[in-house]
Each structure stands twice: as structure tokens, then as C-alpha cells.
XYZ file of C-alpha atoms in Angstrom:
524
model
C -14.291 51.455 28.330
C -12.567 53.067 31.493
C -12.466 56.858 32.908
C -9.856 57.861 30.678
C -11.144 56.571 26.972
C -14.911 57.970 28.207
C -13.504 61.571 28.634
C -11.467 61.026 24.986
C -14.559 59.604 23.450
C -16.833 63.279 24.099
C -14.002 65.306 23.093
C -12.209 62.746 20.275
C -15.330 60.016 19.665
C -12.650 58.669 16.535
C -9.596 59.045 18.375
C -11.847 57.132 21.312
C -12.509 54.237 18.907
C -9.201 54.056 17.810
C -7.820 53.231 21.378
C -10.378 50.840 21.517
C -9.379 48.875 18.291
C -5.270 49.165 19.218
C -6.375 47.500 22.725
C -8.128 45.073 21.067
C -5.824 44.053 18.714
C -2.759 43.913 21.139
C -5.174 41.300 23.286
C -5.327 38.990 19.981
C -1.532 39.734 19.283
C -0.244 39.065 22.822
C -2.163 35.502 22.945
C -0.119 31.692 22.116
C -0.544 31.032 18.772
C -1.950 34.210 17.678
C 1.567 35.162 17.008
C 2.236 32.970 14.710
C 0.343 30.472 12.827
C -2.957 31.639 13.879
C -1.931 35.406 13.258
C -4.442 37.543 11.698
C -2.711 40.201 11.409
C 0.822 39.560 9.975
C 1.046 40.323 6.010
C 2.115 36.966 5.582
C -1.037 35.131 6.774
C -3.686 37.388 5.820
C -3.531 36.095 2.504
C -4.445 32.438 3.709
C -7.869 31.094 3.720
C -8.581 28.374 5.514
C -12.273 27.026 6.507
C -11.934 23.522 9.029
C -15.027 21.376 8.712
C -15.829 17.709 10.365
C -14.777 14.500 9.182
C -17.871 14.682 7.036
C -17.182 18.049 5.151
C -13.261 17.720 5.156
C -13.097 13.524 4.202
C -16.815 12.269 3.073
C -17.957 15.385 0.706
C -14.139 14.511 -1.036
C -13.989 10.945 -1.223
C -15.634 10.865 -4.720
C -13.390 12.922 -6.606
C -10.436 11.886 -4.903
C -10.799 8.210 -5.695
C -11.309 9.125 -9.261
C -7.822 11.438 -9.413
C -5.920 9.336 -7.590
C -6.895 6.089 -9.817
C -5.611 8.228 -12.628
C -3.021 9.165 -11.362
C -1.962 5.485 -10.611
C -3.157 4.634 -14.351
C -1.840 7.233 -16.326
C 1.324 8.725 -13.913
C 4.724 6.485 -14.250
C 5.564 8.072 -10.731
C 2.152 7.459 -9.093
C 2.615 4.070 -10.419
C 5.908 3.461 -9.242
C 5.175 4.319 -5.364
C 1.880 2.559 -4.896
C 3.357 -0.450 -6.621
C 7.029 -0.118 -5.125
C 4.570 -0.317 -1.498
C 2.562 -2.960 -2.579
C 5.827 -5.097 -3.359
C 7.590 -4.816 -0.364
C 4.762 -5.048 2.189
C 2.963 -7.532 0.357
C 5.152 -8.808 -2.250
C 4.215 -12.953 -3.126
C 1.798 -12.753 -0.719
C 2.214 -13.196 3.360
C 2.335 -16.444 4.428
C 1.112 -18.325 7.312
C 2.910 -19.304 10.619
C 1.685 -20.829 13.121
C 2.555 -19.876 16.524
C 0.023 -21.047 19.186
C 0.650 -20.777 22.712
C 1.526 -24.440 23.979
C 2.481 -23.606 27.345
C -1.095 -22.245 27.991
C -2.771 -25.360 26.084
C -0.912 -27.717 28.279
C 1.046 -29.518 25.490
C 4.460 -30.206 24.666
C 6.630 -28.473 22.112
C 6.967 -31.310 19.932
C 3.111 -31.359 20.244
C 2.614 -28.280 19.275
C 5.068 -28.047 15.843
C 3.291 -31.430 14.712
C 0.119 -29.098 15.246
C 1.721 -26.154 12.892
C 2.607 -28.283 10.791
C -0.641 -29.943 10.065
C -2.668 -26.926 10.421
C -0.126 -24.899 7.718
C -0.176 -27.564 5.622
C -3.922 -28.043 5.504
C -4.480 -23.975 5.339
C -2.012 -24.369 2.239
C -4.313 -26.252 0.702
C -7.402 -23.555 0.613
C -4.886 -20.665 0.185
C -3.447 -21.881 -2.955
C -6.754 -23.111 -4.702
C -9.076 -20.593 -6.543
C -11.633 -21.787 -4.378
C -10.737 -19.590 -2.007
C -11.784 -16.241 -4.378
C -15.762 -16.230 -4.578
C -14.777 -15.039 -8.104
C -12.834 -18.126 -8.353
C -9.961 -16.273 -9.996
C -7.576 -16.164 -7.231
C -5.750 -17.673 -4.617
C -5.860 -16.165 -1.281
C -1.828 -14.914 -1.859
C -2.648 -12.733 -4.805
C -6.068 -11.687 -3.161
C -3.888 -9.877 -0.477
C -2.053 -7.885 -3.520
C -5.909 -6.736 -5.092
C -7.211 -5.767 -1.638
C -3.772 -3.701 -0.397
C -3.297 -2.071 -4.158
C -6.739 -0.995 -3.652
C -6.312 0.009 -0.249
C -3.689 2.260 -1.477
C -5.377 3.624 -4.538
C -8.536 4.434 -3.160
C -8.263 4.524 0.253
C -9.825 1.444 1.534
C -11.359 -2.312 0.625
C -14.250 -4.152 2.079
C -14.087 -7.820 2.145
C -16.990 -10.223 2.920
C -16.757 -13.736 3.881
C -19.490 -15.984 2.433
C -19.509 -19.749 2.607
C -20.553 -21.893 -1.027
C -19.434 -25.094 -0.937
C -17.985 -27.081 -4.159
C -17.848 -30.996 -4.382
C -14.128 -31.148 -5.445
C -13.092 -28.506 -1.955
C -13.236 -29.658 1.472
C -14.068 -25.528 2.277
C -16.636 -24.051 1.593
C -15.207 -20.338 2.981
C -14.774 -17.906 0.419
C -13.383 -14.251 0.013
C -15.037 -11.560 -1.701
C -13.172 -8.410 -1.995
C -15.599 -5.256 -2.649
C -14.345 -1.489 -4.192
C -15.063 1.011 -1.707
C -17.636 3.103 -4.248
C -19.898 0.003 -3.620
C -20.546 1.298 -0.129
C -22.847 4.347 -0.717
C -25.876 5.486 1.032
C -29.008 4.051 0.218
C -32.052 6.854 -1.872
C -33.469 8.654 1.275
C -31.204 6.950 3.627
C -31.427 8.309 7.608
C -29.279 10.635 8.840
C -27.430 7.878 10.763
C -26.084 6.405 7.420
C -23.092 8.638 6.884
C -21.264 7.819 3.134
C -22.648 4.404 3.136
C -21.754 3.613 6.984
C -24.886 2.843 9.338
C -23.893 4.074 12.917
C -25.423 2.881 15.846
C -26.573 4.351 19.276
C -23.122 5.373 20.542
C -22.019 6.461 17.180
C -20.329 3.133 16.640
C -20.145 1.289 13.320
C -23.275 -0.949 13.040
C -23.629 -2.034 9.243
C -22.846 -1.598 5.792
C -24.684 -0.695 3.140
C -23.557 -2.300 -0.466
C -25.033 -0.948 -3.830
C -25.690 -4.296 -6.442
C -24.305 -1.501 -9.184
C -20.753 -0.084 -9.240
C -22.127 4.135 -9.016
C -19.336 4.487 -11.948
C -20.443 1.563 -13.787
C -21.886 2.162 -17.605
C -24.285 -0.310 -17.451
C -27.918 0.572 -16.490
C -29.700 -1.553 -14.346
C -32.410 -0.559 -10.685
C -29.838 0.416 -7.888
C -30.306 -1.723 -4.761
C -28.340 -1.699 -1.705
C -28.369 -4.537 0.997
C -27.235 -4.177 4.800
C -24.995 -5.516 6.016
C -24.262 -5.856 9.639
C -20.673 -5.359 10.989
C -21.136 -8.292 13.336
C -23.374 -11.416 13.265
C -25.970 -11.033 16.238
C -26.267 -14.863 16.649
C -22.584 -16.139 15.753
C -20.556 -12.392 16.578
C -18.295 -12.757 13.517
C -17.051 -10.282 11.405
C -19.553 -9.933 8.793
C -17.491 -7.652 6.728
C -13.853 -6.339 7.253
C -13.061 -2.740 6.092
C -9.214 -2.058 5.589
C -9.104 1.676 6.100
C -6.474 4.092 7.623
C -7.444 6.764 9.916
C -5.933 9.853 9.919
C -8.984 11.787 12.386
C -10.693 10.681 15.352
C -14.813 9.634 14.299
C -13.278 9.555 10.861
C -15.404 6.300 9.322
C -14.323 6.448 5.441
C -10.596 5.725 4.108
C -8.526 8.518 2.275
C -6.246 7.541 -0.737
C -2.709 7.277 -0.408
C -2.139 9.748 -2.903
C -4.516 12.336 -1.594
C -2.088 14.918 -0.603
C 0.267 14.768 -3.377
C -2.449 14.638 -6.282
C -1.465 18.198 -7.575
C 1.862 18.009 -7.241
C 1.441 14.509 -9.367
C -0.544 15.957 -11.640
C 1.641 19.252 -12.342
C 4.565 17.556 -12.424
C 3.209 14.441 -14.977
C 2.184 17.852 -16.933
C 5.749 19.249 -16.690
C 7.447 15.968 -17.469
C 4.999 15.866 -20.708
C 5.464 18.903 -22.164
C 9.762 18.785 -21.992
C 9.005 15.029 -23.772
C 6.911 17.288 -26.315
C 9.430 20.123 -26.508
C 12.625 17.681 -27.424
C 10.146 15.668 -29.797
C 9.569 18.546 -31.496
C 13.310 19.324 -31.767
C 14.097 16.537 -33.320
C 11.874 17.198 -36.072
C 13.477 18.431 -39.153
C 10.459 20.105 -41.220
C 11.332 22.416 -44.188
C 8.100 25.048 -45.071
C 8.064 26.296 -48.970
C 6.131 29.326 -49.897
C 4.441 28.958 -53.334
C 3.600 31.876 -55.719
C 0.205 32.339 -57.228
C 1.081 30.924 -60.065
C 2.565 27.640 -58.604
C 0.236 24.881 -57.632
C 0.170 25.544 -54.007
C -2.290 23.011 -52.515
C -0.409 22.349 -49.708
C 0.429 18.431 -50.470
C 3.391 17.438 -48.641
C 6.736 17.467 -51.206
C 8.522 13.809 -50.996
C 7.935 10.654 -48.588
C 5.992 13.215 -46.227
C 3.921 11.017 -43.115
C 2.114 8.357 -43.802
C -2.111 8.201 -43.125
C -2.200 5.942 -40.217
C 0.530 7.840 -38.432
C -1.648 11.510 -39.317
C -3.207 13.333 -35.999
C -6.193 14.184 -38.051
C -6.571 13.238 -41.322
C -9.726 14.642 -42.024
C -9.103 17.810 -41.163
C -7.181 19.876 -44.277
C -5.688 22.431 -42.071
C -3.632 20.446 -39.833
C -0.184 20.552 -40.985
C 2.071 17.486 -39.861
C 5.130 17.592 -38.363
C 7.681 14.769 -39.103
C 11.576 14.158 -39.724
C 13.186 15.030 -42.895
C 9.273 16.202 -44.373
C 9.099 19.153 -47.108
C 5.380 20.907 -46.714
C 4.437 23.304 -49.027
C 2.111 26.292 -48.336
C -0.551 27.677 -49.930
C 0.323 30.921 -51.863
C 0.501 34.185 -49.149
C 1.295 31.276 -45.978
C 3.737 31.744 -44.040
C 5.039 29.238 -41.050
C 5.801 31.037 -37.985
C 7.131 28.256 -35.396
C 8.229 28.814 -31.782
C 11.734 27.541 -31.116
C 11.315 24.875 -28.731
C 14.812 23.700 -29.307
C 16.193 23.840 -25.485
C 17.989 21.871 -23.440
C 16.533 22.237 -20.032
C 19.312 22.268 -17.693
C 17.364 22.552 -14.733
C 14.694 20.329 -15.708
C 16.443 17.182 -13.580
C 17.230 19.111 -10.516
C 13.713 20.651 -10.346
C 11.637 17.237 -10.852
C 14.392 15.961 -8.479
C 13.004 18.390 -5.715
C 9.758 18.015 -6.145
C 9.889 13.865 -5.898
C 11.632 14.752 -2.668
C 9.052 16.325 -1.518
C 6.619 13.589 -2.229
C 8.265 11.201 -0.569
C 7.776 12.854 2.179
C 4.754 12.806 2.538
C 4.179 9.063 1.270
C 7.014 7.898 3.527
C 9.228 6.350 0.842
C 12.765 8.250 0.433
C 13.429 9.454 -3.086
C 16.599 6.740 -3.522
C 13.701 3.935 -2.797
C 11.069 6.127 -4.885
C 12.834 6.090 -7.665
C 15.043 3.237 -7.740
C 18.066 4.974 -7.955
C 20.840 4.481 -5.387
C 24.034 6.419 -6.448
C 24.569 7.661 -2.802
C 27.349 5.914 -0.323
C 26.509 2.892 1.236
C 25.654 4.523 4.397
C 23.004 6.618 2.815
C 21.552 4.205 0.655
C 21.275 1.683 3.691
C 19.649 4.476 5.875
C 17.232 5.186 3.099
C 15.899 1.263 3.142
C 15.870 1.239 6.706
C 13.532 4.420 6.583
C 11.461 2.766 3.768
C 11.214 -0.486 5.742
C 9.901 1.267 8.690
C 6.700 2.035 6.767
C 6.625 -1.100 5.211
C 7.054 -3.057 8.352
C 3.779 -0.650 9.622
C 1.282 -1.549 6.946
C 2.325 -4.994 6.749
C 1.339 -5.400 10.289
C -1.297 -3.569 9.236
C -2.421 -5.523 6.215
C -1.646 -8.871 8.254
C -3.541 -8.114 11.393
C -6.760 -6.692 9.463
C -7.155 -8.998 6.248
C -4.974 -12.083 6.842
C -5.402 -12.831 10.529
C -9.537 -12.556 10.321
C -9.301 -14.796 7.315
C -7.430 -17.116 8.856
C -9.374 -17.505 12.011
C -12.468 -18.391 10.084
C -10.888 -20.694 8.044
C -9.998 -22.323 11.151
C -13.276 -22.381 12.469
C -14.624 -23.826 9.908
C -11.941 -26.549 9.516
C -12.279 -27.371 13.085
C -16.199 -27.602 12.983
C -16.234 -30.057 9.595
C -13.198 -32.068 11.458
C -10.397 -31.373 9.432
C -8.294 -30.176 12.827
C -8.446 -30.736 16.163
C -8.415 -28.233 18.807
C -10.049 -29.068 22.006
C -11.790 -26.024 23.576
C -11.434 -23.672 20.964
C -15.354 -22.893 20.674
C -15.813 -23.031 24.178
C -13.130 -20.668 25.372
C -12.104 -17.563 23.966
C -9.029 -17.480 25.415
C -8.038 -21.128 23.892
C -9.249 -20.471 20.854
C -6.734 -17.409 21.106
C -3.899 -19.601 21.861
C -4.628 -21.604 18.577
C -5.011 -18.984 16.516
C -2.205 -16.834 17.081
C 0.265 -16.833 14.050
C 2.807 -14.483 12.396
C 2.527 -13.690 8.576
C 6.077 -13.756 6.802
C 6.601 -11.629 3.730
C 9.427 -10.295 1.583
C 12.718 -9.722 3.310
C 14.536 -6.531 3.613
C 16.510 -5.461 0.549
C 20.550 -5.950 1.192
C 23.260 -3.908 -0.294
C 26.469 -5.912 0.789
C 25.140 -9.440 2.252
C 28.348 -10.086 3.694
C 28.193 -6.854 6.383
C 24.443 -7.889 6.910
C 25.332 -11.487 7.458
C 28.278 -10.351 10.000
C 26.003 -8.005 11.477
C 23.153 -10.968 12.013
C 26.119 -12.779 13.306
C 26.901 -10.693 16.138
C 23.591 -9.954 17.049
C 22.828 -13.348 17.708
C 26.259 -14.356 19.193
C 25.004 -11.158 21.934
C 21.783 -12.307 22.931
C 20.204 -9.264 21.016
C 18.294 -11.585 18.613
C 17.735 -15.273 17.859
C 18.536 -17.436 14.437
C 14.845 -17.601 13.883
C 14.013 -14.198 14.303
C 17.531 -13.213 11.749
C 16.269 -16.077 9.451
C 12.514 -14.343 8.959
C 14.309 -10.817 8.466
C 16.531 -12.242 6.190
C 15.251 -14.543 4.241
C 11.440 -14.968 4.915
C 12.755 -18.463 5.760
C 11.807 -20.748 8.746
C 15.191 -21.305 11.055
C 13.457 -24.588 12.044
C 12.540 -25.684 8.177
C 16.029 -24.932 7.345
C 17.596 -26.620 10.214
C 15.646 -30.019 9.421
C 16.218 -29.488 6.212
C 20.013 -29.113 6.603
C 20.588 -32.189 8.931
C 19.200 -34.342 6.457
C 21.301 -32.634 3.803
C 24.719 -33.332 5.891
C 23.907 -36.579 7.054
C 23.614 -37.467 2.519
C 26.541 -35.747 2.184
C 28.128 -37.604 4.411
C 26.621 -41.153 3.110
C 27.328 -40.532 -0.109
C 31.318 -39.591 0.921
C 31.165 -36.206 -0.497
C 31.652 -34.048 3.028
C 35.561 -33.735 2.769
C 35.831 -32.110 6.048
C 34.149 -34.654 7.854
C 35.872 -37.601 6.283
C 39.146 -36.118 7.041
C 38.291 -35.414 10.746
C 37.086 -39.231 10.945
C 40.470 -39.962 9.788
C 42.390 -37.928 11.890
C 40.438 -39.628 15.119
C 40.813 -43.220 13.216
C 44.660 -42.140 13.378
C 44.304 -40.855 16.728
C 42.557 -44.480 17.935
C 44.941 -46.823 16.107
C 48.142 -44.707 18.515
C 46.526 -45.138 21.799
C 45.361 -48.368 20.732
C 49.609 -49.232 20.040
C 50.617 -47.037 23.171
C 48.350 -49.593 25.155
């Protein structure tokens, strides 16, 4: 307090405090953000309470309720539904498929080498994807396994996947994958404070182990709960024990977060909204006619002609409930009287409004409402602008999906078929940077949707023609094809063709240069 406000304060002591508060206040006003989002003082924000917490408070003291919503959401909501599945079909779709790609250049072989490699190694990696040997559940094949653990990812926010080894006589491999639902990972009775949610951290606060409950916590059945550890990383061997497909959204953030998660009451309101017009024009459509009876008339209540049949009653038991159904004469009991609401409406905005609102959604879930809701009516432009949105996301998380479940997989799979003899690969458990080169692959999936082939085939065209892409790399986009498959593929197709005499073109150009031949040959 200066001179000026002590002098005011032993003549004025309010008017004193009063200059002290205005001063005060134009400090916070006059400071960044304090003039806007972090205003205390504008009518506008002093209505909003908001309380910011740790990863723990904001993400770990949630995750149990929002698994649950968002599960029903996916299981009961047609919307819910329709994004997580219209994500899991275009990221994962049929499953991703292998491709070899190792670096022969650094391995010192040629590039015939090397394809004869790919091949062999694609074809033998065929044969443990597409048995059910693969699944330690033995109900799957490594493709759909990739649909289970991204769905789930989705719905609940992460997967965990171990990779035991049982051998069978009738498989050559004895690797297996075990996919595990993220409530399985809880924190042990009395666990330390350095298991956080189920996640053991180490020194440095990294991840150091898992802990896995024998009982799923939502599971009916009764039964002692016991958790094992499990370490992150073998100490002998340094593999990847366990692999946990999560997205983070916050640094030191250690548990996933459902897709869903900030659209669950919007979902849920609107699934509520979309319910109660499907009641309304049910209801509508219900032609009921109520008779009062006198007291001398039997007025029991029966129903008067066919009236609704048992099974199709909401509660037979109960007398009082009075059933509504088309074309149905009730009868009332003497001094009843039916008083019905008119729900008879025909909710004009109804469209527009759930129209907005899905908008909104796919915002935030990165999937444009014509994608969302599989309904292109825009131009051609727009529509094609909307898949090229959508396929940004969907070329993210299959990246993601490939580099953190597939390509793991995959490189113990060919450890193991290396180590039993099944491949060849000189080096690879010696140095880490061979056994790099002969592991790196790319994982094909679904193509891009196309609205007019013929513009994207032009377009391909060009871009090739320009030097801004290559056939194989316009092949994969397009098609999920191989360039080099197809171009094998096609010689040998020609070359019948043209044995069997059905390649017009060519026959006539071997006649024109048969014609050609026989002149000079006269000339001469």
C-alpha cells in the first residue's frame, strides 16, 4: 500500500480497501490469458467449473466407467456401431497382410536374391497366419485376430497381447497369440504405490511389468482373484513380453482412453432422442378406440374384438396396463376415462437437428459425416474430399495398428522360424542391425474407396508418367495388389493368349511385319 491509499485508509479504511481490490483485479485482468479463457471475472466464465487433475485423477479414476458406457454404446447405439466398425473396416478390413521388404543392398545380395527370399519367407509366414494355430484360443487366424484386438482397441481404449509358445504335432510353430481385455490388467489387493491401474513402474517411472488378474473384474463367475506379473521385457532374451496397443493423448499417461470417450453423452442423448421420435410415430400409428361403460354395463375392461394377443402383451400380469394396438376397441371400467397426449407430430426438424449433432461427432472421431453415415449426396468434389479426410485417419492408425501388433508378431515369428530352420538368414541373431534388414516389411490393407475409377486411374496415370509416384506404390493404393505379382502374373497371361491365337492385336501386327518382310524380301 503506497503514501496515497495509507492517508485514504485512516480517513476512508472501506474506500482504502476498495482501491486495493480494483488494483488487484486490473493486475489479473491486464495479464495473457486472463482475458479470455482463463477470465475470472467475465459473466460468461464465472459460471464454469473446471478442476485439472493428473493423468491418474483425469484418465485412471475414469477408465472403469468409461469402458462400460462406451461398450454400450457400441452394443446398443446403431451410430456408435457404425463409426467404430466403419474404422475397423477400412484400417483393418480382411486383415493386413505381409510384405516383405528387407534391405538387400545392406545384406550384400542381389535383387533377384532377395524376392526369392520374400517369397519364401511370405509364403511360409502364410502358412502360420492362416491356421488357427496361431490363436492360443485356437479360434482364429492371425488376419481376424488383428480385427478383435483393433475393435477392442477402439471400444475400450486399449488391448494387451501376450506371446506364448505351445507347440502342436500337426504345426511346425509353436508361437501363439493371446489377446487380453484391458479390465484384466488391474492392480493387485494391497498393491505398492508404484503399481498405478494395473501398470508396475520402475525407477525412472518407466513401464516395468504388468499385472494380469486370472478373473475378468466384470465376470459373474466366482472364483479366488490372482494376478501374475508380467514383465514388459524378458531380462535374459529382451523380447517383448507383452504388447499394449494404447493411444496417448497426455504425456506420463500409461492407460488407453476409449474412442468414444468424448462423445458418450452426446451418443447417449441423441440414441435417447432418436428413441423417443421412433416411440412418438409408433404411437401414431396406433388406432385405439376407448368406450366408457355405465354401471349397469359389464365394464371389466376386456378388450372388445381381435384386441392383442398374450405373447405380444407388455405385462400380462398386471390388470391395469392397458394395451395399445392398431384397429383395438378397449373398454373402461364404469367412471374411466382415457386422457391420451397427442403425440401425432411430424417432426420437421428432427433430421436437420440429428444431422448437426452427427456433425459434430465426427469431429471429434475424425470421420466426416458423408463417411459416418454412409451417405454421399454431395458433388463429387465434396464427397472425394470427405474420403480423403477419412483416409487420413485411417492411413494413421493403420500404421499404427501395423507397427504395434503386426510388425512385433511378425518378428517373433521369424525368430522362431529361423532358430527351428525353417529360413535362413545369416547374422540375424548376431547383429541387430541385420536382423533389421530382414525384418523390415510393409503391411497392405484395404484400398481407398473410388468414386469415378476412370479420373482415379487417369490421375495414377499421370502421376507415374511425372516421376511423382511409381506403379508399385499406385498398385498398393489402389488395389492392395503387388505391381510385381501382377506383372508376372500378366506376362504369363499374354504369352497364353498369344499361344492359344486369341491376342488379335498381336496376330495382326505379326502380319503386318510378315507383309512388311515378304516386300523387302521381293525389293531385294
Amino acid at each position: 500500500m503506497n503514501m496515497i491509499d495509507r492517508a485514504i485508509a485512516v480517513v476512508s479504511p472501506v474506500r482504502a480497501v476498495k482501491r486495493q481490490v480494483a488494483r488487484k483485479q486490473l493486475d489479473i485482468l491486464n495479464t495473457g490469458y486472463s482475458n479470455s479463457g482463463a477470465s475470472k471475472q467475465k459473466k460468461s466464465m464465472r459460471g464454469w467449473r473446471s478442476k485439472g487433475g493428473s493423468t491418474k485423477e483425469d484418465i485412471d479414476e475414469n477408465l472403469e466407467m468409461l469402458r462400460e458406457r462406451s461398450r454400450d454404446l457400441y452394443m446398443n447405439t446403431p451410430l456408435a456401431t457404425g463409426a467404430l466398425k466403419t474404422i475397423r473396416t477400412n484400417v483393418v478390413g480382411y486383415g493386413l497382410v505381409l510384405n516383405s521388404q528387407i534391405d538387400h543392398e545392406f545384406l550384400g545380395i542381389t535383387e533377384q536374391q532377395a524376392d526369392e527370399w520374400e517369397t519364401h519367407v511370405e509364403r511360409e509366414f502364410s502358412l502360420w497366419a492362416k491356421s488357427l494355430m496361431c490363436d492360443s484360443m485356437q479360434m482364429h487366424n492371425f488376419y481376424e485376430l488383428q480385427q478383435i484386438a483393433f475393435l477392442s482397441f477402439l471400444a475400450s481404449g486399449e488391448t494387451f497381447v501376450t506371446l506364448p509358445h505351445r507347440y502342436h504335432k500337426e504345426h511346425w510353430y509353436g508361437l501363439r497369440v493371446q489377446l487380453i481385455e484391458s479390465d484384466r490388467i488391474s492392480s493387485p489387493t494391497n498393491a505398492s504405490k508404484n503399481i498405478i491401474n494395473g501398470v508396475e513402474l520402475g525407477t525412472f517411472g518407466e513401464v516395468a511389468a504388468y499385472h494380469i488378474c486370472n478373473i475378468h473384474p466384470l465376470s459373474m463367475d466366482s472364483g479366488k482373484k490372482e494376478w501374475k506379473r508380467v514383465e514388459k521385457f524378458g531380462k535374459l532374451s529382451g523380447r517383448q513380453n507383452i504388447l499394449h496397443l494404447m493411444e496417448s493423448e497426455r504425456p506420463e499417461q500409461r492407460r488407453g482412453v476409449p474412442i468414444l470417450a468424448p462423445v458418450i453423452e452426446s451418443l447417449k442423448q441423441l440414441d435417447r432422442y432418436s428413441e423417443a421420435e421412433l416411440t412418438a410415430a409408433l404411437i401414431s400409428s396406433l388406432m385405439t378406440v376407448f368406450i366408457e361403460t355405465t354401471e349397469d354395463e359389464d365394464g371389466s375392461g376386456q378388450v372388445i374384438g381381435e384386441g392383442i394377443p398374450e405373447e405380444e402383451q407388455v405385462d400380462q400380469e398386471d390388470d391395469m396396463t392397458v394395451e395399445l394396438a392398431a384397429g383395438s376397441v378397449i373398454a373402461l371400467n364404469p367412471g374411466e376415462k382415457a386422457n391420451m397426449s397427442n403425440p401425432a407430430r411430424n417432426n420437421a426438424s428432427f433430421d436437420p437437428f440429428v444431422t448437426a449433432i452427427i456433425r459434430q461427432m465426427g469431429a471429434a472421431l475424425e470421420i466426416p459425416y458423408e463417411v459416418l453415415v454412409k451417405h454421399f449426396t454431395s458433388s463429387y468434389s465434396a464427397s472425394r474430399a470427405a474420403l480423403l479426410e477419412a483416409w487420413k485417419m485411417f492411413k494413421m492408425r493403420r500404421e499404427f495398428i501395423a507397427s504395434r501388433f503386426c510388425q512385433p508378431i511378425y518378428e517373433e515369428w521369424l525368430t522362431e522360424a529361423i532358430l527351428i530352420g525353417r529360413i535362413h538368414a545369416p547374422g540375424f541373431l548376431e547383429n541387430p542391425l541385420i536382423r533389421q534388414a530382414y525384418s523390415t516389411a510393409e503391411w497392405n490393407g484395404p484400398s481407398q474407396g473410388q468414386l469415378d475409377p476412370l479420373k482415379e486411374v487417369n490421375a495414377a496415370i499421370k502421376r507415374v508418367e511425372a516421376g511423382f509416384s511409381t506403379r508399385a506404390r499406385e498398385t498398393v493404393e489402389m488395389t492392395s495388389g503387388n505391381f510385381w505379382r501382377n506383372h508376372y502374373q500378366r506376362v504369363r497371361e499374354e504369352n497364353a493368349r498369344r499361344d492359344a491365337g486369341l491376342d488379335l492385336a498381336y496376330l495382326e501386327a505379326l502380319k503386318v511385319l510378315q507383309e512388311k518382310e515378304v516386300k523387302e524380301n521381293d525389293e531385294d
